[in-house]
Amino acid sequence: MSKREKLLESLKQSPNNVTFAQIRKLLEQEDFMLERITGSHHVFKRGTTIFVVPVHKNKVKAVYVKRVIEIIEEYGRS
């Protein structure tokens, strides 16, 4: 099991305890680039896909973690 797979599995198991660094690392491994930061909103872009991750106190809410997992799995199939 690769580091990427381990990180993805840990996010699936515990989406409530995720730091922004983990999300950023995973998105960058999937070729998303941090395009800009506006306040607490970190905007990632890959091609025509734009994903905004709000970050507060270096934590990301579970709903955004689940959406990141969905996006990564969707790109994995294509």
Tab-separated table of C-alpha atoms in Angstrom:
chain	number	residue	atom	x	y	z
A	1	MET	CA	0.000	0.000	0.000
A	2	SER	CA	1.479	3.346	-1.064
A	3	LYS	CA	1.631	6.470	1.087
A	4	ARG	CA	-1.101	8.014	-1.053
A	5	GLU	CA	-3.389	5.035	-0.474
A	6	LYS	CA	-2.667	5.079	3.278
A	7	LEU	CA	-3.471	8.788	3.476
A	8	LEU	CA	-6.672	8.338	1.476
A	9	GLU	CA	-7.729	5.425	3.700
A	10	SER	CA	-7.053	7.388	6.897
A	11	LEU	CA	-9.186	10.268	5.577
A	12	LYS	CA	-12.025	7.859	4.810
A	13	GLN	CA	-11.797	6.325	8.287
A	14	SER	CA	-11.703	9.609	10.192
A	15	PRO	CA	-12.951	12.585	8.155
A	16	ASN	CA	-13.453	14.697	11.294
A	17	ASN	CA	-9.759	14.886	12.244
A	18	VAL	CA	-8.150	16.121	9.051
A	19	THR	CA	-5.635	18.927	8.757
A	20	PHE	CA	-5.314	21.196	5.760
A	21	ALA	CA	-1.796	19.861	5.137
A	22	GLN	CA	-3.205	16.365	4.560
A	23	ILE	CA	-5.857	17.639	2.147
A	24	ARG	CA	-3.355	19.798	0.300
A	25	LYS	CA	-0.881	16.936	-0.055
A	26	LEU	CA	-3.554	14.612	-1.416
A	27	LEU	CA	-4.914	17.176	-3.894
A	28	GLU	CA	-1.435	18.073	-5.122
A	29	GLN	CA	-0.669	14.379	-5.675
A	30	GLU	CA	-3.723	14.360	-7.956
A	31	ASP	CA	-2.305	17.299	-9.970
A	32	PHE	CA	-4.503	19.979	-8.401
A	33	MET	CA	-2.708	23.271	-7.931
A	34	LEU	CA	-3.365	25.780	-5.183
A	35	GLU	CA	-4.431	28.665	-7.382
A	36	ARG	CA	-5.121	31.302	-4.743
A	37	ILE	CA	-6.049	31.951	-1.136
A	38	THR	CA	-8.770	34.437	-0.330
A	39	GLY	CA	-9.198	34.754	3.408
A	40	SER	CA	-9.898	31.249	4.699
A	41	HIS	CA	-10.810	29.884	1.261
A	42	HIS	CA	-8.100	27.908	-0.514
A	43	VAL	CA	-8.896	27.466	-4.204
A	44	PHE	CA	-7.522	24.401	-5.978
A	45	LYS	CA	-7.728	23.919	-9.732
A	46	ARG	CA	-7.105	21.073	-12.159
A	47	GLY	CA	-8.108	21.671	-15.752
A	48	THR	CA	-11.673	22.950	-15.613
A	49	THR	CA	-12.330	21.566	-12.110
A	50	ILE	CA	-12.219	24.129	-9.316
A	51	PHE	CA	-12.527	23.094	-5.686
A	52	VAL	CA	-12.678	25.485	-2.731
A	53	VAL	CA	-11.571	24.316	0.718
A	54	PRO	CA	-12.377	26.600	3.671
A	55	VAL	CA	-9.775	26.240	6.419
A	56	HIS	CA	-10.239	27.349	10.024
A	57	LYS	CA	-7.576	26.737	12.683
A	58	ASN	CA	-5.762	24.422	10.226
A	59	LYS	CA	-8.756	22.038	10.174
A	60	VAL	CA	-11.072	21.058	7.323
A	61	LYS	CA	-14.702	20.130	7.943
A	62	ALA	CA	-15.758	16.548	7.240
A	63	VAL	CA	-18.109	17.551	4.407
A	64	TYR	CA	-15.145	18.966	2.427
A	65	VAL	CA	-12.983	15.944	3.210
A	66	LYS	CA	-15.696	13.648	1.836
A	67	ARG	CA	-15.983	15.793	-1.293
A	68	VAL	CA	-12.200	15.667	-1.834
A	69	ILE	CA	-12.360	11.866	-1.593
A	70	GLU	CA	-15.190	11.812	-4.153
A	71	ILE	CA	-13.240	14.026	-6.556
A	72	ILE	CA	-10.091	11.917	-6.241
A	73	GLU	CA	-11.981	8.677	-6.789
A	74	GLU	CA	-13.778	10.235	-9.784
A	75	TYR	CA	-10.436	11.243	-11.367
A	76	GLY	CA	-9.064	7.782	-10.586
A	77	ARG	CA	-11.750	6.188	-12.757
A	78	SER	CA	-11.182	8.463	-15.730
